[in-house]
């Protein structure tokens, strides 16, 4: 099918001929403008849009290229099915899957194309027969945080109402779950940032811990630069000196896993020197005594012995942060994606609470959200234990309210399911037999991914809805065409908690349904159409707002027209007259009983795997500026992938020397779960015993074959940031050596 039919003349252009939408990638959700460019390959050129207030009129390289993958010739444009090779072991299946990825044939099992309508009929039939055989809970749904609020809401409702299953979760479990749990515990509510970005320049002291903003939210940097211009002190805490730490006055380099300990040192100084905000702590918090006791053993000297950060620096930062009346702490996945991620986050929250740096302009705590809709994705019932409005699925009142909005009997509403990674365990246990994945590529993005491959091979039905034949789709029985961000109308909620409207700017290619309509069409075939008959995306949003009424993430005062007029409304927004809530916790008022925030006494604990003589180094994983997550979109964008065609392991020159690495050598990394070879970059900017590898690739280049699947006991966040590895030199293969050298060798 000629994909270019997507473009000509299809745009719903504004009066000035410019088409305004938003970049599909990170949580900044910068405004973009598509401008007609008849000579260009797509017919459009992408430019920053000055209209949306968040992105300061800039785009990063991913933003400029964000339209590229939607036009890629590999886009899936028809439904495809394939019959499973039941005789293969999962290891063989894995090899087959990789051959498929590499363009080789899964010959006996080649894809057959089918009209979408027929595909949906057959999938519905198969779901019904599996549920008849194994019960309603045998089918699960796995969603993603890049999708609109409307779609996240629909996927949760679809699972509970159309499938009647308890098993739904999403990739945000790998992303924001530790920060979400910590904010719930401390503040009683979870919004990424408790303040608008425009307040950052008012801060006088900014701590950036485990967040590489310069590569991950590049258009946030101007806010930090403006604060710096106003003489703010900036501190970065990371095992690497990143692009972000270039703007820091102080960089605290520590090995992964040590944030709780380091902050214990800061709190020790603040409490023992009585630098804390006594009035704020007395009126607005609880738990001071426990925390005073907990930090006693952690003098700067003791903390320094383990972390290597000098006692002087610990004292300087503690006194500096306690001494300001405008201090901000931002954290991200660096310290959150750990089995102690909730505790690390709670420590940084303690730091803000004890110093009274919260609830006023220029101060506060924030966990920088990651995906396009990383915030909204966690509010509308796409989580295993959650109903819309950030309600608990175990709360009888919440169940009654949402059931009323949905028009169902609360007794029929399923209970709590399990977290994203645990869904794969349920498949291996034989409890889950079928899965629908929409908006994620978990073979690349899950920890210990060989186990995920084993699980997906065992399913009796896997339906993947994606733009591309991803590494995950290689295990699918059905691959259905997904719609791109340009082809679906909806709202998203950015890192500030600002809900904004994203228009549909092109119709989907012929034969493709927008994702929301696809889900409703499947619900109809499952005999539940009456619960999913929406006239428009706005109709879904209005229902979402009603379902959220009275919940923590209350959108009930919002409407498409209000959101459009104001360039976004901040939640909570509980009535049509409410202006929205850019600044949370004003005057020290928190969402916990009695309005007080909770301080948490944290005893630093070790990670699931510590280095030992067999696995002496720590592997940590993360991102590069020009790729996005599992890479299925950015690896298909030549302008981005040419700058980083393969993952490269970042190691300290001292480690390179210890391993005897010569220029051109590769490095073999081996964890308890697997072993892979990588190209090497020597960098003095990384801790000498830590190795960093980005995770944006699949197959033999996928670092998640090595990562640990230890989960946090509450948030169920995997420990992506720490696993113990061995490192060895791989000399170039003999075939890589010039012919003369080989001859010399044989002489
Ligand atoms: N270019 C790009 N941008 C993105 C994304 C992308 O894939 N590519 N993804 C988006 C998404 S979904 C997310 S969640 C965000 C993620 O944004 P970030 O969390 O900022 O990104 P990461 O690279 O995962 O990790 C950040 C830093 O944590 C450090 N780190 C590792 N271990 C520790 C530790 O124990 N303590 C501390 N203090 N630091 C540690 C790493 O060295 C790294 O520099 O980015 C979003 N933006
Ligand atoms: N080792 C390691 N692993 C990690 C992390 C780490 O730091 N280290 N970080 C984790 C984090 S924070 C995250 S958020 C996850 C994310 O990891 P994934 O969930 O795998 O994220 P994506 O690559 O964005 O996958 C989205 C998929 O949906 C498709 N898609 C995009 N938009 C749409 C749409 O509108 N409709 C449909 N139908 N499909 C769409 C894309 O083509 C892509 O295949 O990775 C996690 N994995
Ligand atoms: S900063 Fe994020 S939203 Fe903005 S252009 Fe870059 S990837 Fe897109
Ligand atoms: Mo994320």
PDB file of C-alpha atoms in Angstrom, residues 134-242:
ATOM      1  CA  UNK A 134      -9.348 -20.948  30.976  1.00  0.00           C
ATOM      2  CA  UNK A 135     -11.518 -18.258  32.573  1.00  0.00           C
ATOM      3  CA  UNK A 136     -11.708 -14.499  32.097  1.00  0.00           C
ATOM      4  CA  UNK A 137      -8.344 -13.703  33.701  1.00  0.00           C
ATOM      5  CA  UNK A 138      -6.408 -15.707  31.102  1.00  0.00           C
ATOM      6  CA  UNK A 139      -6.035 -12.579  28.971  1.00  0.00           C
ATOM      7  CA  UNK A 140      -3.948  -9.529  29.761  1.00  0.00           C
ATOM      8  CA  UNK A 141      -3.329  -6.075  28.357  1.00  0.00           C
ATOM      9  CA  UNK A 142       0.048  -4.295  28.310  1.00  0.00           C
ATOM     10  CA  UNK A 143      -0.089  -0.579  27.486  1.00  0.00           C
ATOM     11  CA  UNK A 144       2.291   2.340  27.166  1.00  0.00           C
ATOM     12  CA  UNK A 145       2.895   5.823  28.530  1.00  0.00           C
ATOM     13  CA  UNK A 146       3.285   7.439  25.110  1.00  0.00           C
ATOM     14  CA  UNK A 147      -0.427   7.066  24.443  1.00  0.00           C
ATOM     15  CA  UNK A 148      -3.059   9.751  24.993  1.00  0.00           C
ATOM     16  CA  UNK A 149      -5.019  10.017  28.234  1.00  0.00           C
ATOM     17  CA  UNK A 150      -8.083   8.853  26.321  1.00  0.00           C
ATOM     18  CA  UNK A 151      -6.346   5.716  25.110  1.00  0.00           C
ATOM     19  CA  UNK A 152      -4.805   4.893  28.509  1.00  0.00           C
ATOM     20  CA  UNK A 153      -8.256   5.267  30.044  1.00  0.00           C
ATOM     21  CA  UNK A 154      -9.822   3.095  27.344  1.00  0.00           C
ATOM     22  CA  UNK A 155      -7.260   0.307  27.721  1.00  0.00           C
ATOM     23  CA  UNK A 156      -7.968   0.079  31.465  1.00  0.00           C
ATOM     24  CA  UNK A 157     -11.710   0.104  30.897  1.00  0.00           C
ATOM     25  CA  UNK A 158     -11.421  -2.359  28.000  1.00  0.00           C
ATOM     26  CA  UNK A 159      -9.550  -4.851  30.197  1.00  0.00           C
ATOM     27  CA  UNK A 160     -11.996  -4.592  33.102  1.00  0.00           C
ATOM     28  CA  UNK A 161     -15.242  -4.252  31.152  1.00  0.00           C
ATOM     29  CA  UNK A 162     -14.809  -5.842  27.712  1.00  0.00           C
ATOM     30  CA  UNK A 163     -12.455  -8.642  28.776  1.00  0.00           C
ATOM     31  CA  UNK A 164     -13.517  -8.798  32.421  1.00  0.00           C
ATOM     32  CA  UNK A 165      -9.885  -9.513  33.335  1.00  0.00           C
ATOM     33  CA  UNK A 166      -7.804  -8.225  36.230  1.00  0.00           C
ATOM     34  CA  UNK A 167      -4.555  -8.288  34.257  1.00  0.00           C
ATOM     35  CA  UNK A 168      -3.630  -4.878  32.911  1.00  0.00           C
ATOM     36  CA  UNK A 169      -0.468  -2.876  33.427  1.00  0.00           C
ATOM     37  CA  UNK A 170       1.873  -0.756  31.331  1.00  0.00           C
ATOM     38  CA  UNK A 171       5.453   0.227  30.646  1.00  0.00           C
ATOM     39  CA  UNK A 172       5.249   3.155  33.096  1.00  0.00           C
ATOM     40  CA  UNK A 173       5.827   0.512  35.760  1.00  0.00           C
ATOM     41  CA  UNK A 174       9.419   0.514  34.467  1.00  0.00           C
ATOM     42  CA  UNK A 175       9.484   4.283  34.530  1.00  0.00           C
ATOM     43  CA  UNK A 176       7.701   6.326  37.183  1.00  0.00           C
ATOM     44  CA  UNK A 177       6.493   3.709  39.667  1.00  0.00           C
ATOM     45  CA  UNK A 178       9.105   4.312  42.372  1.00  0.00           C
ATOM     46  CA  UNK A 179       8.678   8.078  42.269  1.00  0.00           C
ATOM     47  CA  UNK A 180       4.904   7.616  42.250  1.00  0.00           C
ATOM     48  CA  UNK A 181       5.010   5.382  45.335  1.00  0.00           C
ATOM     49  CA  UNK A 182       7.340   7.761  47.167  1.00  0.00           C
ATOM     50  CA  UNK A 183       5.241  10.850  46.430  1.00  0.00           C
ATOM     51  CA  UNK A 184       2.100   9.002  47.528  1.00  0.00           C
ATOM     52  CA  UNK A 185       3.765   8.005  50.786  1.00  0.00           C
ATOM     53  CA  UNK A 186       5.206  11.418  51.565  1.00  0.00           C
ATOM     54  CA  UNK A 187       2.650  13.845  50.099  1.00  0.00           C
ATOM     55  CA  UNK A 188      -0.440  11.668  49.674  1.00  0.00           C
ATOM     56  CA  UNK A 189      -0.536  12.535  45.962  1.00  0.00           C
ATOM     57  CA  UNK A 190       1.729  11.937  43.001  1.00  0.00           C
ATOM     58  CA  UNK A 191       2.379  14.560  40.344  1.00  0.00           C
ATOM     59  CA  UNK A 192       5.794  14.576  38.586  1.00  0.00           C
ATOM     60  CA  UNK A 193       6.662  18.195  39.353  1.00  0.00           C
ATOM     61  CA  UNK A 194       4.797  20.022  42.085  1.00  0.00           C
ATOM     62  CA  UNK A 195       5.470  23.353  40.346  1.00  0.00           C
ATOM     63  CA  UNK A 196       5.396  24.789  36.811  1.00  0.00           C
ATOM     64  CA  UNK A 197       8.645  24.928  34.808  1.00  0.00           C
ATOM     65  CA  UNK A 198       8.387  28.705  34.597  1.00  0.00           C
ATOM     66  CA  UNK A 199       9.216  28.831  38.331  1.00  0.00           C
ATOM     67  CA  UNK A 200      12.608  27.122  37.940  1.00  0.00           C
ATOM     68  CA  UNK A 201      14.471  30.379  37.248  1.00  0.00           C
ATOM     69  CA  UNK A 202      13.273  31.633  40.660  1.00  0.00           C
ATOM     70  CA  UNK A 203      15.254  28.890  42.416  1.00  0.00           C
ATOM     71  CA  UNK A 204      18.523  29.747  44.117  1.00  0.00           C
ATOM     72  CA  UNK A 205      19.730  26.191  44.771  1.00  0.00           C
ATOM     73  CA  UNK A 206      19.006  23.267  42.453  1.00  0.00           C
ATOM     74  CA  UNK A 207      19.949  19.634  43.030  1.00  0.00           C
ATOM     75  CA  UNK A 208      19.685  17.329  39.989  1.00  0.00           C
ATOM     76  CA  UNK A 209      19.988  13.708  41.087  1.00  0.00           C
ATOM     77  CA  UNK A 210      20.019  10.815  38.625  1.00  0.00           C
ATOM     78  CA  UNK A 211      18.517  12.981  35.919  1.00  0.00           C
ATOM     79  CA  UNK A 212      20.290  13.683  32.659  1.00  0.00           C
ATOM     80  CA  UNK A 213      18.114  16.532  31.458  1.00  0.00           C
ATOM     81  CA  UNK A 214      20.493  17.742  28.753  1.00  0.00           C
ATOM     82  CA  UNK A 215      19.967  14.488  26.836  1.00  0.00           C
ATOM     83  CA  UNK A 216      16.531  13.438  28.035  1.00  0.00           C
ATOM     84  CA  UNK A 217      14.515  16.683  28.213  1.00  0.00           C
ATOM     85  CA  UNK A 218      16.821  19.050  26.290  1.00  0.00           C
ATOM     86  CA  UNK A 219      14.320  21.895  26.066  1.00  0.00           C
ATOM     87  CA  UNK A 220      14.152  22.029  29.870  1.00  0.00           C
ATOM     88  CA  UNK A 221      17.785  23.179  29.930  1.00  0.00           C
ATOM     89  CA  UNK A 222      16.988  26.852  29.161  1.00  0.00           C
ATOM     90  CA  UNK A 223      15.018  27.028  32.444  1.00  0.00           C
ATOM     91  CA  UNK A 224      18.064  25.757  34.364  1.00  0.00           C
ATOM     92  CA  UNK A 225      20.373  28.066  32.427  1.00  0.00           C
ATOM     93  CA  UNK A 226      18.149  31.016  33.322  1.00  0.00           C
ATOM     94  CA  UNK A 227      18.329  30.048  37.014  1.00  0.00           C
ATOM     95  CA  UNK A 228      22.094  29.824  36.696  1.00  0.00           C
ATOM     96  CA  UNK A 229      22.179  33.279  35.135  1.00  0.00           C
ATOM     97  CA  UNK A 230      20.322  34.507  38.219  1.00  0.00           C
ATOM     98  CA  UNK A 231      23.174  32.982  40.303  1.00  0.00           C
ATOM     99  CA  UNK A 232      21.495  29.762  41.389  1.00  0.00           C
ATOM    100  CA  UNK A 233      23.891  27.061  42.603  1.00  0.00           C
ATOM    101  CA  UNK A 234      23.456  23.828  40.634  1.00  0.00           C
ATOM    102  CA  UNK A 235      24.526  20.431  41.998  1.00  0.00           C
ATOM    103  CA  UNK A 236      24.432  17.200  39.980  1.00  0.00           C
ATOM    104  CA  UNK A 237      24.554  13.717  41.515  1.00  0.00           C
ATOM    105  CA  UNK A 238      25.347  10.933  39.057  1.00  0.00           C
ATOM    106  CA  UNK A 239      27.932   8.161  38.542  1.00  0.00           C
ATOM    107  CA  UNK A 240      28.807   9.987  35.332  1.00  0.00           C
ATOM    108  CA  UNK A 241      29.703  13.572  34.509  1.00  0.00           C
ATOM    109  CA  UNK A 242      26.958  13.980  31.951  1.00  0.00           C
TER     110      UNK A 242
END
